[in-house]
CSV table of C-alpha atoms and ligand atoms in Angstrom, one decimal:
chain,number,residue,atom,x,y,z
F,1,MET,CA,0.0,0.0,0.0
F,2,LYS,CA,1.2,3.5,-0.8
F,3,LYS,CA,2.2,5.6,2.2
F,4,LEU,CA,0.0,8.5,3.1
F,5,ILE,CA,2.0,11.6,3.8
F,6,ALA,CA,-0.4,13.9,5.6
F,7,GLY,CA,0.3,17.4,6.8
F,8,ASN,CA,-1.6,18.9,9.7
F,9,TRP,CA,-0.9,22.6,9.4
F,10,LYS,CA,-2.8,23.3,12.7
F,11,MET,CA,-3.5,27.0,13.4
F,12,ASN,CA,-0.5,28.4,11.5
F,13,GLY,CA,0.2,30.8,8.7
F,14,SER,CA,-1.6,33.4,6.6
F,15,GLU,CA,-3.5,33.1,3.4
F,16,ALA,CA,-0.5,34.2,1.4
F,17,GLY,CA,1.7,31.8,3.4
F,18,ALA,CA,-0.7,28.9,2.8
F,19,ALA,CA,-0.7,29.6,-1.0
F,20,SER,CA,3.0,29.7,-1.1
F,21,LEU,CA,3.5,26.5,1.0
F,22,ILE,CA,1.2,24.5,-1.3
F,23,ASN,CA,2.9,25.9,-4.4
F,24,ASP,CA,6.3,24.7,-3.0
F,25,ILE,CA,4.9,21.3,-2.2
F,26,GLY,CA,3.3,21.0,-5.6
F,27,ASP,CA,6.6,22.0,-7.3
F,28,GLY,CA,8.6,19.5,-5.2
F,29,ILE,CA,6.3,16.7,-6.1
F,30,ALA,CA,6.4,17.6,-9.8
F,31,GLN,CA,10.2,17.6,-9.7
F,32,ASN,CA,10.3,14.0,-8.3
F,33,LYS,CA,7.8,12.0,-10.2
F,34,GLY,CA,8.6,8.8,-8.4
F,35,LEU,CA,7.1,10.2,-5.2
F,36,THR,CA,3.5,9.7,-6.3
F,37,ASP,CA,4.2,6.0,-7.2
F,38,LYS,CA,4.8,5.3,-3.6
F,39,CYS,CA,3.1,8.1,-1.7
F,40,ASP,CA,-0.3,9.7,-1.5
F,41,PHE,CA,-0.3,13.3,-0.3
F,42,LEU,CA,-2.8,15.1,2.0
F,43,VAL,CA,-2.7,18.6,3.5
F,44,CYS,CA,-5.0,19.9,6.2
F,45,PRO,CA,-4.8,23.7,6.3
F,46,PRO,CA,-6.8,25.9,8.8
F,47,PHE,CA,-10.5,26.1,7.7
F,48,VAL,CA,-10.1,29.7,6.4
F,49,HIS,CA,-7.2,28.7,4.1
F,50,ILE,CA,-8.8,25.6,2.6
F,51,HIS,CA,-10.3,27.6,-0.2
F,52,VAL,CA,-7.1,29.2,-1.4
F,53,VAL,CA,-5.1,26.0,-1.1
F,54,LYS,CA,-7.7,24.0,-2.9
F,55,ARG,CA,-7.8,26.5,-5.7
F,56,GLN,CA,-4.1,26.3,-6.2
F,57,ILE,CA,-4.1,22.5,-6.1
F,58,ASP,CA,-6.8,22.4,-8.8
F,59,HIS,CA,-5.2,25.1,-10.9
F,60,ASP,CA,-1.9,23.3,-11.0
F,61,HIS,CA,-3.4,19.8,-11.1
F,62,MET,CA,-1.3,18.8,-8.0
F,63,PRO,CA,-1.6,15.2,-6.9
F,64,VAL,CA,-2.5,16.4,-3.4
F,65,ASP,CA,-5.7,15.8,-1.4
F,66,ILE,CA,-7.0,18.4,1.0
F,67,GLY,CA,-8.8,17.9,4.3
F,68,GLY,CA,-10.1,19.7,7.3
F,69,GLN,CA,-8.7,19.5,10.8
F,70,ASP,CA,-12.1,18.9,12.4
F,71,CYS,CA,-15.8,18.9,11.7
F,72,ALA,CA,-19.0,19.3,13.6
F,73,ALA,CA,-20.9,16.3,15.2
F,74,THR,CA,-24.2,17.8,14.0
F,75,GLU,CA,-25.5,18.2,10.5
F,76,ASN,CA,-26.3,22.0,10.4
F,77,GLY,CA,-28.1,24.7,12.2
F,78,ALA,CA,-27.6,26.8,15.3
F,79,HIS,CA,-24.0,25.8,16.2
F,80,THR,CA,-22.0,29.0,16.3
F,81,GLY,CA,-18.4,28.7,15.1
F,82,GLU,CA,-18.8,25.1,13.9
F,83,THR,CA,-18.0,23.7,10.4
F,84,SER,CA,-20.1,20.8,9.1
F,85,ALA,CA,-18.8,17.8,7.1
F,86,ALA,CA,-21.0,18.9,4.2
F,87,MET,CA,-19.3,22.3,4.2
F,88,LEU,CA,-15.9,20.6,4.0
F,89,LYS,CA,-17.1,18.5,1.2
F,90,ASP,CA,-18.4,21.5,-0.6
F,91,LEU,CA,-14.9,23.0,-0.4
F,92,GLY,CA,-13.5,19.9,-2.0
F,93,CYS,CA,-12.1,18.2,1.1
F,94,ARG,CA,-11.7,14.5,0.7
F,95,TYR,CA,-10.5,13.9,4.3
F,96,VAL,CA,-11.0,15.2,7.8
F,97,ILE,CA,-8.8,14.8,10.9
F,98,LEU,CA,-10.8,13.9,14.0
F,99,GLY,CA,-10.0,13.4,17.6
F,100,HIS,CA,-6.6,15.0,17.5
F,101,SER,CA,-5.1,15.1,21.0
F,102,GLU,CA,-5.0,18.9,20.9
F,103,ARG,CA,-8.8,18.9,20.4
F,104,ARG,CA,-9.2,16.1,23.0
F,105,ALA,CA,-7.3,18.3,25.5
F,106,ASP,CA,-8.3,21.9,24.5
F,107,GLN,CA,-11.9,21.3,23.5
F,108,GLN,CA,-12.5,18.4,25.9
F,109,GLU,CA,-13.5,16.1,23.0
F,110,ASN,CA,-14.1,12.6,24.1
F,111,SER,CA,-14.1,9.4,21.9
F,112,LEU,CA,-17.9,9.1,21.8
F,113,TYR,CA,-18.2,12.7,20.5
F,114,ILE,CA,-15.5,11.9,17.9
F,115,ASN,CA,-17.5,8.9,16.9
F,116,GLU,CA,-20.5,11.2,16.1
F,117,LYS,CA,-18.3,13.5,14.1
F,118,ALA,CA,-16.9,10.5,12.2
F,119,ALA,CA,-20.4,9.2,11.4
F,120,ARG,CA,-21.3,12.7,10.0
F,121,ALA,CA,-18.1,12.8,7.9
F,122,HIS,CA,-18.8,9.3,6.5
F,123,MET,CA,-22.3,10.3,5.6
F,124,GLN,CA,-20.7,13.0,3.3
F,125,GLY,CA,-18.3,10.5,1.9
F,126,ILE,CA,-15.3,12.1,3.6
F,127,ILE,CA,-12.5,9.9,4.8
F,128,THR,CA,-11.8,10.3,8.5
F,129,VAL,CA,-8.3,10.3,10.0
F,130,ILE,CA,-9.1,9.3,13.5
F,131,CYS,CA,-6.3,10.1,16.0
F,132,VAL,CA,-5.6,8.0,19.1
F,133,GLY,CA,-2.7,8.1,21.5
F,134,GLU,CA,-1.8,7.9,25.2
F,135,SER,CA,-0.4,10.7,27.4
F,136,GLU,CA,3.0,10.5,29.0
F,137,GLU,CA,1.5,9.7,32.4
F,138,GLU,CA,-0.5,6.9,30.9
F,139,ARG,CA,2.5,5.4,29.2
F,140,GLU,CA,4.5,5.7,32.4
F,141,ALA,CA,1.7,3.8,34.2
F,142,GLY,CA,1.9,1.1,31.5
F,143,LYS,CA,-1.6,1.9,30.3
F,144,GLU,CA,-0.9,2.8,26.7
F,145,PHE,CA,-2.6,-0.3,25.2
F,146,GLU,CA,-5.6,0.0,27.5
F,147,ILE,CA,-6.0,3.7,26.6
F,148,VAL,CA,-5.6,3.3,22.8
F,149,GLY,CA,-7.8,0.2,22.8
F,150,GLN,CA,-10.6,2.2,24.5
F,151,GLN,CA,-10.1,5.2,22.2
F,152,LEU,CA,-10.4,2.8,19.2
F,153,ALA,CA,-13.4,1.0,20.5
F,154,GLU,CA,-15.3,4.2,21.2
F,155,SER,CA,-14.2,6.6,18.4
F,156,LEU,CA,-14.9,4.4,15.4
F,157,PRO,CA,-18.5,4.6,14.2
F,158,ASP,CA,-20.5,1.7,12.7
F,159,GLY,CA,-19.7,1.3,9.0
F,160,VAL,CA,-15.9,1.9,9.2
F,161,THR,CA,-14.0,0.5,6.3
F,162,ALA,CA,-10.6,0.8,4.7
F,163,GLU,CA,-12.1,3.2,2.2
F,164,ASN,CA,-13.5,5.6,4.7
F,165,THR,CA,-11.1,5.5,7.6
F,166,VAL,CA,-7.4,6.0,8.5
F,167,ILE,CA,-6.1,5.7,12.0
F,168,ALA,CA,-3.3,7.9,13.3
F,169,TYR,CA,-1.4,6.7,16.3
F,170,GLU,CA,0.1,9.8,18.0
F,171,PRO,CA,1.5,9.4,21.4
F,172,VAL,CA,0.7,12.8,23.0
F,173,TRP,CA,4.1,13.1,24.6
F,174,ALA,CA,5.8,12.9,21.1
F,175,ILE,CA,3.7,15.7,19.5
F,176,GLY,CA,5.6,18.9,18.9
F,177,THR,CA,8.2,17.9,21.5
F,178,GLY,CA,11.0,16.5,19.4
F,179,LYS,CA,10.6,13.2,21.4
F,180,ASN,CA,10.1,10.1,19.4
F,181,ALA,CA,8.5,6.8,20.2
F,182,THR,CA,11.2,4.1,19.5
F,183,PRO,CA,10.6,1.9,16.4
F,184,ASP,CA,9.9,-1.0,18.9
F,185,ASP,CA,7.2,1.1,20.7
F,186,VAL,CA,5.7,2.0,17.3
F,187,LYS,CA,5.8,-1.6,16.1
F,188,ALA,CA,4.1,-2.9,19.2
F,189,MET,CA,1.3,-0.3,19.1
F,190,HIS,CA,0.7,-0.5,15.4
F,191,ALA,CA,0.4,-4.3,15.6
F,192,PHE,CA,-2.0,-3.9,18.6
F,193,ILE,CA,-4.1,-1.4,16.6
F,194,ARG,CA,-4.2,-3.7,13.6
F,195,GLU,CA,-5.3,-6.6,15.8
F,196,LYS,CA,-8.1,-4.5,17.4
F,197,LEU,CA,-9.3,-3.5,13.9
F,198,GLN,CA,-9.2,-7.1,12.8
F,199,GLU,CA,-11.5,-8.1,15.6
F,200,LYS,CA,-14.1,-5.7,14.3
F,201,LEU,CA,-13.7,-5.3,10.6
F,202,ALA,CA,-13.4,-7.5,7.6
F,203,ASP,CA,-11.0,-5.3,5.6
F,204,ALA,CA,-8.8,-4.3,8.6
F,205,ALA,CA,-5.7,-5.4,6.8
F,206,ASN,CA,-6.2,-2.5,4.3
F,207,ILE,CA,-6.8,0.3,6.8
F,208,ARG,CA,-3.9,2.7,6.9
F,209,ILE,CA,-2.3,3.3,10.3
F,210,LEU,CA,-0.3,6.5,10.4
F,211,TYR,CA,2.3,7.4,13.0
F,212,GLY,CA,2.5,10.9,14.2
F,213,GLY,CA,4.6,12.8,16.7
F,214,SER,CA,7.7,14.8,15.8
F,215,VAL,CA,8.2,13.0,12.4
F,216,LYS,CA,11.0,14.7,10.5
F,217,PRO,CA,13.1,13.7,7.4
F,218,GLU,CA,15.8,12.5,9.8
F,219,ASN,CA,13.7,10.0,11.6
F,220,ALA,CA,11.2,9.1,8.9
F,221,SER,CA,13.1,6.1,7.5
F,222,SER,CA,13.3,4.4,10.8
F,223,LEU,CA,9.6,4.8,11.3
F,224,PHE,CA,8.6,3.8,7.8
F,225,GLU,CA,10.6,0.6,8.1
F,226,VAL,CA,8.3,-0.5,10.9
F,227,GLU,CA,5.6,-3.0,10.0
F,228,ASN,CA,2.1,-1.6,9.9
F,229,VAL,CA,3.3,2.0,9.6
F,230,ASP,CA,1.4,3.1,6.5
F,231,GLY,CA,2.3,6.8,6.5
F,232,ALA,CA,2.7,9.8,8.8
F,233,LEU,CA,0.6,12.6,10.2
F,234,ILE,CA,3.0,15.5,10.3
F,235,GLY,CA,2.6,18.7,12.2
F,236,GLY,CA,5.6,21.0,12.5
F,237,ALA,CA,7.6,19.5,9.6
F,238,SER,CA,4.6,19.9,7.3
F,239,LEU,CA,4.9,23.7,7.4
F,240,LYS,CA,8.2,23.6,5.4
F,241,ALA,CA,7.8,22.1,1.9
F,242,GLU,CA,11.4,20.8,2.0
F,243,GLN,CA,10.9,18.9,5.2
F,244,PHE,CA,7.4,17.6,4.2
F,245,LEU,CA,8.8,16.3,1.0
F,246,GLY,CA,11.9,15.0,2.7
F,247,ILE,CA,9.6,12.7,4.7
F,248,ALA,CA,8.0,11.4,1.5
F,249,GLU,CA,11.4,10.9,0.0
F,250,ALA,CA,12.3,8.6,2.9
F,251,ALA,CA,9.2,6.6,2.2
F,252,LEU,CA,10.2,6.4,-1.5
F,253,ASP,CA,13.8,5.2,-0.7
F,254,ILE,CA,12.4,2.5,1.5
F,255,ALA,CA,10.0,1.3,-1.1
F,256,LYS,CA,12.8,1.2,-3.7
F,257,ALA,CA,15.1,-0.7,-1.4
F,258,ALA,CA,12.4,-3.3,-0.7
Y,1,LIG,P1,4.3,17.3,15.2
Y,1,LIG,O1,2.7,17.1,15.2
Y,1,LIG,O2,4.7,16.6,13.9
Y,1,LIG,O3,4.5,18.7,15.2
Y,1,LIG,O4,4.8,16.5,16.4
Y,1,LIG,C1,2.0,16.0,14.8
Y,1,LIG,C2,0.5,16.1,15.0
Y,1,LIG,O5,0.1,16.8,15.9
Y,1,LIG,O6,-0.2,15.6,14.1
C-alpha cells in the first residue's frame, strides 16, 4: 500500500503563506515524479485557508488531497463557530482529521463525540483520519494499550471500512516535543491497533495506520521501516515544503530498497 504523507498545518500561517506553501509542495512533487508512485499526499490547512489552497491544487493539477482539521458532530443549524462535514465536502475536502489530541485536550472532546463526528463525515463521503494516543503519564503507568484500545473501541462509528477511515497513532508526549517513540514502541502499538481493527472489521488489513509525533526527514526512514506504519501525520515539519517532501522521499527510498 502507498504511504499516506499527511500534513496537519494546525493554526498556523496566513492566506499568502498557505498559498506559497502548497505551491512549494506542488513544485517539489512535480520535480520528483517517483514520489506519487509510492506516496499519497494530504494537506489539512486551517479552515479559512482551505479555499485558497484547494484553488491552487486544482489550478496546477497537483496530486495532493485536501482535508479539514475537524468537523461538527451535527448536520447543520444553530452551532456558532462550527463547520459541518457537508461544508468541508463543498470546499473539496476528501479527508478530515478527527480526535486530534490537541482537540481532545483543548476542547475536551471525548471518543464518543469523535464517533458522532466521524459518522457525519462518513455520511458525506469524507475519509476520516481518527487520532488515538496515550499521554506521558498513561505510558509511564503502563496503560498505553488500554487507553488506545478504548479510544479505538469508542471513536470508530459503525460502518468503518478501509475506504472511509485512516487511523493515526500519535503518542501525546511525542507531539511537537521532538521526542520520538522508538521503532519498537511503534511496532508494538501499530500491531496492537491492527489486531483490534481485525477483531471488528473484515477489511482491517487494508486500513492505513499512520504514525504521528515529531516526524522529521531525519527519523522518517526508521519509522517507515516498521511493519504496519502506512504513513505519517506530520505537524511542525509539514509547514516547510522541503521537510514535508523529505519525509516522502524517505518513504520512497524504503520502497525502492524493498
Ligand atoms: P508534530 O505534530 O509533527 O509537530 O509533532 C504531529 C501532529 O500533531 O499531528
